[in-house]
Coordinates of N, CA and C and ligand atoms in Angstrom, one line a residue:
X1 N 26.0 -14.6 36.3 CA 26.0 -13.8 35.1 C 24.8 -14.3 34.2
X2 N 24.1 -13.2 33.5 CA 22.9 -13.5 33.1 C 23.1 -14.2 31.8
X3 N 22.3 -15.4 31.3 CA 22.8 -15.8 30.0 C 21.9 -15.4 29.1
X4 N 22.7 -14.8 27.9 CA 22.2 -14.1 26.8 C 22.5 -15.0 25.6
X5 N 21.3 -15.5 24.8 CA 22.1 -16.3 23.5 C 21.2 -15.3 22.2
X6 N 22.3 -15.6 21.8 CA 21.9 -15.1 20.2 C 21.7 -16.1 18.9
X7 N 20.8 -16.2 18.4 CA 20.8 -17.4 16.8 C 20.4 -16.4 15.9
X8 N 21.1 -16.7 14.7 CA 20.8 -16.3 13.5 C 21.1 -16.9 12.6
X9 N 20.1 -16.5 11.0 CA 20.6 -17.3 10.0 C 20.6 -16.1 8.8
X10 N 21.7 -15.8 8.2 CA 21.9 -14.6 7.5 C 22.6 -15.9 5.9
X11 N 22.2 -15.0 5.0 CA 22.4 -15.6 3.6 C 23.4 -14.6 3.2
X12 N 23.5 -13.2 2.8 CA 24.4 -12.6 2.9 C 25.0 -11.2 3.8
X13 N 24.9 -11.7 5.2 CA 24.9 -10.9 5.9 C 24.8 -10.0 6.8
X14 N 23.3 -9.2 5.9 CA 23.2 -8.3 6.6 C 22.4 -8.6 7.9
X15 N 21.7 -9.9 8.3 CA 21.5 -10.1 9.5 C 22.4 -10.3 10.3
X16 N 23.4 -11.4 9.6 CA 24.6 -11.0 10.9 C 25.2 -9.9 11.5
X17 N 25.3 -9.0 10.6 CA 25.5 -7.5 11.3 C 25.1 -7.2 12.2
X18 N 23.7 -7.5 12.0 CA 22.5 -6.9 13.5 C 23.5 -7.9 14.7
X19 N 23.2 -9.2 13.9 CA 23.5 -10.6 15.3 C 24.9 -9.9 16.2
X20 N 25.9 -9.4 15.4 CA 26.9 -9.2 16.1 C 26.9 -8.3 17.2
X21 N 26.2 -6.9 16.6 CA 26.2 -6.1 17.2 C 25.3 -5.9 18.5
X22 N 24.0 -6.6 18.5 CA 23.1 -7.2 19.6 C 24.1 -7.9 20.4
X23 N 24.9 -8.7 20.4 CA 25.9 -9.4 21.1 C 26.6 -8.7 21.8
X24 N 27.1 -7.8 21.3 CA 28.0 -7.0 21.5 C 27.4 -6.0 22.7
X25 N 26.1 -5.8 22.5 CA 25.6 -5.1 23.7 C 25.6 -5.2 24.8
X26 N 24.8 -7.0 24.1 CA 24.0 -7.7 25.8 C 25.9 -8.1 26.6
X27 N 27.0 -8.4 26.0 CA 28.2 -8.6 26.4 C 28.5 -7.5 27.1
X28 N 28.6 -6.1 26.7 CA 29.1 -4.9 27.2 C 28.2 -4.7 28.5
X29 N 27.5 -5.3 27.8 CA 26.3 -4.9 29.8 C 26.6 -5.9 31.0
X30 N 27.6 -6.6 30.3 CA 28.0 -7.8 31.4 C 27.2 -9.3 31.4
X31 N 26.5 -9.6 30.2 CA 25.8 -10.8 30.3 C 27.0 -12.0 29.5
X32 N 26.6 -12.9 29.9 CA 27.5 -14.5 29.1 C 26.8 -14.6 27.6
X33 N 27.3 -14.3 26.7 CA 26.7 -14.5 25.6 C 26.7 -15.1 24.6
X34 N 26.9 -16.0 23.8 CA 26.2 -17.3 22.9 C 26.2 -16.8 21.6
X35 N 26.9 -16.5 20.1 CA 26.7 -15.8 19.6 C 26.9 -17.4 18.2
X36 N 25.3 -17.8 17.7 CA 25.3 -19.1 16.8 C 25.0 -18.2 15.7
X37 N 25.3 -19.1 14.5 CA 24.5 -19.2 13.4 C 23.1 -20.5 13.9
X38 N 22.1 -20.5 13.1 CA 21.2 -21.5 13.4 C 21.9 -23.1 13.6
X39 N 22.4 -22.9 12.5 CA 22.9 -24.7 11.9 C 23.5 -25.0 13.3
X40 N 23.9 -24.4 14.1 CA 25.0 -24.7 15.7 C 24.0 -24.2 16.6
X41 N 22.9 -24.3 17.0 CA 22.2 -24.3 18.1 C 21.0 -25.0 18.3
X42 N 20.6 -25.3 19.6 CA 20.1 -26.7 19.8 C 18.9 -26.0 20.3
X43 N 17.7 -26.3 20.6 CA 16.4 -26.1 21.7 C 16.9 -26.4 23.0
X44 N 17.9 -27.6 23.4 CA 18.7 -27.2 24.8 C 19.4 -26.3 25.3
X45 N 19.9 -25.1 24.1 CA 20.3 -24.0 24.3 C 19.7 -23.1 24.4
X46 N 18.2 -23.3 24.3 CA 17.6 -21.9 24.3 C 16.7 -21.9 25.6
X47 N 16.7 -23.8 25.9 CA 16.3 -23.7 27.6 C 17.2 -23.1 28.2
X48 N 18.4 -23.4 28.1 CA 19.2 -22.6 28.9 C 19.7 -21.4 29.3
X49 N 18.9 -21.0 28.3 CA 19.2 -18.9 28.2 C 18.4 -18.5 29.1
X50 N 18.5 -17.1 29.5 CA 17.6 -16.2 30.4 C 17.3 -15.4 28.9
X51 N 17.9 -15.5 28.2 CA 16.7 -13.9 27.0 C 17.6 -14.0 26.1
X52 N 16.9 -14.2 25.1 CA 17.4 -14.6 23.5 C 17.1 -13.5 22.4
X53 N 17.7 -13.8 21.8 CA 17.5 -12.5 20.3 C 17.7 -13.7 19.3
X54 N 17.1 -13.4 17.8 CA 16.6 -14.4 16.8 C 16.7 -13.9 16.0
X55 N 17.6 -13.8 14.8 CA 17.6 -12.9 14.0 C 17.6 -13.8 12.4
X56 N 16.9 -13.4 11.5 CA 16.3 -14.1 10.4 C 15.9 -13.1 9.5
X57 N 16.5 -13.2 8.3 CA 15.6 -11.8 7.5 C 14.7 -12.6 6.4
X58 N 13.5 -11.4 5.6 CA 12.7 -12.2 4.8 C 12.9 -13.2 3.8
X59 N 12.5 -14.0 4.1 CA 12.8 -14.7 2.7 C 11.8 -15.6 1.7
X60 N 12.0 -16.5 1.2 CA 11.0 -16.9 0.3 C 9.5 -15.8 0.0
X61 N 8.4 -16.2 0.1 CA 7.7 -14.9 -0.2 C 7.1 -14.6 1.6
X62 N 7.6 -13.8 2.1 CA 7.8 -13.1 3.7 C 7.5 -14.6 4.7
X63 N 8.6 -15.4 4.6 CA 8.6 -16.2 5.3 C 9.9 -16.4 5.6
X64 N 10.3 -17.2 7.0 CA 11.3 -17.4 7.6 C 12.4 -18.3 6.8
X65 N 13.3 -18.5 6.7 CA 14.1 -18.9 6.1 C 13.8 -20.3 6.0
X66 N 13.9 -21.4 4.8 CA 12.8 -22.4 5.2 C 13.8 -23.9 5.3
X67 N 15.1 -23.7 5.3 CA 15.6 -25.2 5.4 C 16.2 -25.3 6.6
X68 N 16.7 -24.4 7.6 CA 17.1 -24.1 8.6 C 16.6 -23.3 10.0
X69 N 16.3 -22.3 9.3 CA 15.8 -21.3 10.8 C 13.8 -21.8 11.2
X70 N 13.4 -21.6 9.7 CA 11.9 -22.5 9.8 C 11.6 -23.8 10.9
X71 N 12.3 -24.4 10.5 CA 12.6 -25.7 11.2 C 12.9 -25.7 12.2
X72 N 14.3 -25.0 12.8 CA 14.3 -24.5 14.5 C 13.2 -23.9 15.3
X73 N 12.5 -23.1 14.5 CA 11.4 -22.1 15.4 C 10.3 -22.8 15.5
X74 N 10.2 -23.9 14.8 CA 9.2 -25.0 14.6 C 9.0 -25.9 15.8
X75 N 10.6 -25.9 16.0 CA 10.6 -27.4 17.4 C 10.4 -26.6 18.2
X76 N 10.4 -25.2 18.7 CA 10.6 -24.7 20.2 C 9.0 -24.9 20.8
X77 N 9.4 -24.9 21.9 CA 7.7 -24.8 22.4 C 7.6 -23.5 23.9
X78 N 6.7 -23.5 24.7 CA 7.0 -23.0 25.4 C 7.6 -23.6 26.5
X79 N 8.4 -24.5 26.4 CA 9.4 -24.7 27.8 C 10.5 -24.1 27.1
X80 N 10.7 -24.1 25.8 CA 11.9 -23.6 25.7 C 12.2 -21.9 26.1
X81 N 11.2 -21.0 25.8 CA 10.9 -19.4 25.4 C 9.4 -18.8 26.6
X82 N 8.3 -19.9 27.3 CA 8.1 -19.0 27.7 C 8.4 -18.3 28.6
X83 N 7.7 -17.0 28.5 CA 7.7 -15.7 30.1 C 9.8 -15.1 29.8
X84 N 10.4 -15.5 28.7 CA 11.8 -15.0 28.2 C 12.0 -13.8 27.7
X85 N 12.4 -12.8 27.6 CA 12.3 -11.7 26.9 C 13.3 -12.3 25.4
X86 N 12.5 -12.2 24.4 CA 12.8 -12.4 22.9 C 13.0 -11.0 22.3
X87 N 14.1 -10.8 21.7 CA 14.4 -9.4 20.8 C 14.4 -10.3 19.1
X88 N 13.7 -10.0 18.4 CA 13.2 -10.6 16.7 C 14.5 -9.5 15.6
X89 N 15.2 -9.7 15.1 CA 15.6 -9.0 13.9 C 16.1 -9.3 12.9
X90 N 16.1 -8.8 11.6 CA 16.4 -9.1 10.4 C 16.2 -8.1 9.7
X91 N 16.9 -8.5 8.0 CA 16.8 -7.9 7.4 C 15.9 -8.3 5.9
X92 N 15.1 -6.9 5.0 CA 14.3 -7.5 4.0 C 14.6 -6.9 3.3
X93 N 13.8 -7.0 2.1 CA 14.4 -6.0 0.8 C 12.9 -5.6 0.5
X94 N 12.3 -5.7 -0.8 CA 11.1 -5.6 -1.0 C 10.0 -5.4 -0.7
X95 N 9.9 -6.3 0.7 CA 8.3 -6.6 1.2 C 8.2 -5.3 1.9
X96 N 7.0 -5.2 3.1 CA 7.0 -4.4 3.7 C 7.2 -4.9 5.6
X97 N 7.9 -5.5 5.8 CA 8.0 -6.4 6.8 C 7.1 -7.1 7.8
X98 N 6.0 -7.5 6.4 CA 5.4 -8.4 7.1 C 5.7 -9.9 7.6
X99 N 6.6 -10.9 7.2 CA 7.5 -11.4 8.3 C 7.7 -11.8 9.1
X100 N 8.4 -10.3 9.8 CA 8.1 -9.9 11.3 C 7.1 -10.0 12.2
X101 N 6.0 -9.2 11.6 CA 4.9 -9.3 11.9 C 4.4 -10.3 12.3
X102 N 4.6 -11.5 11.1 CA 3.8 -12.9 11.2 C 4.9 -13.4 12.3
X103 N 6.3 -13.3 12.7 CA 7.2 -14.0 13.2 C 6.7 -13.7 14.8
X104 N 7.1 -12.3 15.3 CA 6.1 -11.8 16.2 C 5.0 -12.5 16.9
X105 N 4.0 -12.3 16.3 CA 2.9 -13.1 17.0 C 3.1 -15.0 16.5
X106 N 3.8 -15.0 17.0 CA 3.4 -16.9 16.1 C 4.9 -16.9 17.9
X107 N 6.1 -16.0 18.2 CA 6.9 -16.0 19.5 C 6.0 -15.4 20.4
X108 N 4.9 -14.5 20.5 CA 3.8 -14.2 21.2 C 2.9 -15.6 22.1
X109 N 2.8 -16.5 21.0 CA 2.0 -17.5 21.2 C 2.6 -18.4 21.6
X110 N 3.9 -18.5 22.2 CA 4.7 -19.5 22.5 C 5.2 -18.8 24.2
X111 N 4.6 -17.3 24.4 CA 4.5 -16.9 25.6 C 5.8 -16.1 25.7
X112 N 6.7 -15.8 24.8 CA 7.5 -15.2 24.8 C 7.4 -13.9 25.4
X113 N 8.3 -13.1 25.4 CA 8.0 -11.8 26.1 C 8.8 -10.7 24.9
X114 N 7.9 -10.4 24.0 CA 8.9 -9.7 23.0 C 9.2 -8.3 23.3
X115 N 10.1 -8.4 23.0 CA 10.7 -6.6 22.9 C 10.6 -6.0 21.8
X116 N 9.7 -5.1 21.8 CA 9.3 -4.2 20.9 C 8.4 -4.9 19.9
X117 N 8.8 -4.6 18.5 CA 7.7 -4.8 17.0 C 8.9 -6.0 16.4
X118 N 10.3 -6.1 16.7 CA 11.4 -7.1 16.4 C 12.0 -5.5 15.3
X119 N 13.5 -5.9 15.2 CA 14.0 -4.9 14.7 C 14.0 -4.7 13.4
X120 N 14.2 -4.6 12.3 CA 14.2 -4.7 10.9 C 14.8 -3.6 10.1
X121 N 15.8 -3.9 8.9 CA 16.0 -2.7 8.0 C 16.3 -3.3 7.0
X122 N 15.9 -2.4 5.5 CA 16.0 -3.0 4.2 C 17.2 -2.7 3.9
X123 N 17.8 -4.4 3.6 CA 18.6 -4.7 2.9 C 20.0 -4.5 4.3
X124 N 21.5 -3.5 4.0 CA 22.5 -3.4 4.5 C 21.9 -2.2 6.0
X125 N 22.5 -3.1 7.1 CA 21.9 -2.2 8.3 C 22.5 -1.2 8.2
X126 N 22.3 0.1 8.8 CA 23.1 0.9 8.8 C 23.6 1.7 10.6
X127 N 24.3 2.1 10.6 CA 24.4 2.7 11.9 C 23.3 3.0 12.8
X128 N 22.4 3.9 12.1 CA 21.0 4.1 13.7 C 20.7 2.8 14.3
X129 N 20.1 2.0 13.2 CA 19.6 0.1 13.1 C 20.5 -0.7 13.9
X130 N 22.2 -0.2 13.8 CA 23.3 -1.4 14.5 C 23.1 -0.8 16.1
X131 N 22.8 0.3 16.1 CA 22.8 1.2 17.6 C 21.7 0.8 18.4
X132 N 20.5 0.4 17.6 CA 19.3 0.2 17.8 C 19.3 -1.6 18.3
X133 N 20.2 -1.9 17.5 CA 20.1 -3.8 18.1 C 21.5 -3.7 19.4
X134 N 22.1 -2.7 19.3 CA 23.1 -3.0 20.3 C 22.2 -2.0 21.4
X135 N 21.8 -1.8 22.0 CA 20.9 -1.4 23.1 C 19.7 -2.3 23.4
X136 N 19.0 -2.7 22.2 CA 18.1 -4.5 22.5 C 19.0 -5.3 23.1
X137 N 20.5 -5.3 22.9 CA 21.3 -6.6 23.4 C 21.9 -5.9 24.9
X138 N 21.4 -4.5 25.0 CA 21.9 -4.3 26.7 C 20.9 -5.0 27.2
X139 N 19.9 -4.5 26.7 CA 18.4 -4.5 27.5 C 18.3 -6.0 27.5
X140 N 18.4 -6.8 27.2 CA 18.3 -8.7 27.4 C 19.6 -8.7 28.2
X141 N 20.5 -7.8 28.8 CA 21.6 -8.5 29.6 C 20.9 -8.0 31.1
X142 N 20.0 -6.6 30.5 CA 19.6 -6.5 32.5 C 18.5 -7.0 32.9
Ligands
FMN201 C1 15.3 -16.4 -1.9 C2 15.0 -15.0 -1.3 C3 13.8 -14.6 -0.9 C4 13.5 -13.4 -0.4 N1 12.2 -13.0 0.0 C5 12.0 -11.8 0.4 C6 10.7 -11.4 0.8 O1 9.7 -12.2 0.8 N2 10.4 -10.1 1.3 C7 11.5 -9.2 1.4 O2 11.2 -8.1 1.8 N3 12.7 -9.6 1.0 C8 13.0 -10.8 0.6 N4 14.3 -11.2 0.2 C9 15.4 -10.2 0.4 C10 16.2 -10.5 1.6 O3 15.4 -10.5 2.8 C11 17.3 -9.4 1.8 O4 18.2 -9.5 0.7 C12 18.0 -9.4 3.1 O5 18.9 -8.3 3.2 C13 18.9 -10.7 3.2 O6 19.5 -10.7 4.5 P1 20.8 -11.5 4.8 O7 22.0 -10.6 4.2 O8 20.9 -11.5 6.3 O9 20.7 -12.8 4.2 C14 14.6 -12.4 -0.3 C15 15.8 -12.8 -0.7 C16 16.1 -14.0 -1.2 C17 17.5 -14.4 -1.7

């Protein structure tokens, strides 16, 4: 069974929503799935996944969350992520999700194999967005 991990770090929420629902996909497609907050997952765990999803929304001025998720994405290198299919999502308010963008290419450079642009919606996800990260989480279970 194919292993699927999920990390996220949500302040109120609405990333987790995505996190769950990505889970919930790559599980319904039949993969082993891993469903952390950041604070509970290791770089040993992300060797050990076959395709991960990362979910973080904007924070400070369009940067990664900076006491926890920063810091994780910091130690990985490419033994941990590359040639992996990585799915990116989160949620922003304000900005225009550049972020992402910067988050993107910075898991590009670590060789990752990203799916798609990473998911994103402002503020509370809504149904298209949860439909949209639960078919990213099929697509990392096949
Ligand atoms: C301290 C702080 C910094 C933020 N910085 C940004 C930002 O730079 N750009 C942006 O679009 N939204 C920013 N936001 C808004 C959050 O990304 C938004 O509220 C998001 O929905 C939070 O997701 P969560 O519920 O998963 O914590 C910030 C929010 C907080 C609390």
């Amino acid at each position: 069974m194919k292993k699927v991990l999920v990390i996220y770090w949500s302040g109120t929420g609405n990333t987790e929503t995505m996190a769950r629902r990505l889970a919930k996909g790559a599980e319904e497609a039949g993969a082993e799935v891993v469903l952390t907050a950041v604070s509970g997952a290791t770089a040993d765990m992300v060797k050990d996944a076959a395709a991960l999803a990362l979910g973080c929304p904007a924070m400070g001025a369009e940067v990664l969350e900076e006491c926890e998720m920063e810091p994780f994405i910091s130690s990985l290198s490419q033994i941990e992520v590359g040639g992996k299919p990585v799915v990116l999502f989160g949620s922003y308010d304000w900005g225009d999700g550049q972020w992402m963008r910067d988050w993107v290419e910075r898991m590009k450079g670590l060789n990752a194999v990203i799916d798609g642009e990473g998911i994103i919606i402002q503020l509370v996800p809504d149904e298209e967005i949860l439909n949209t990260c639960y078919e990213a989480g099929k697509r990392l279970a096949g």
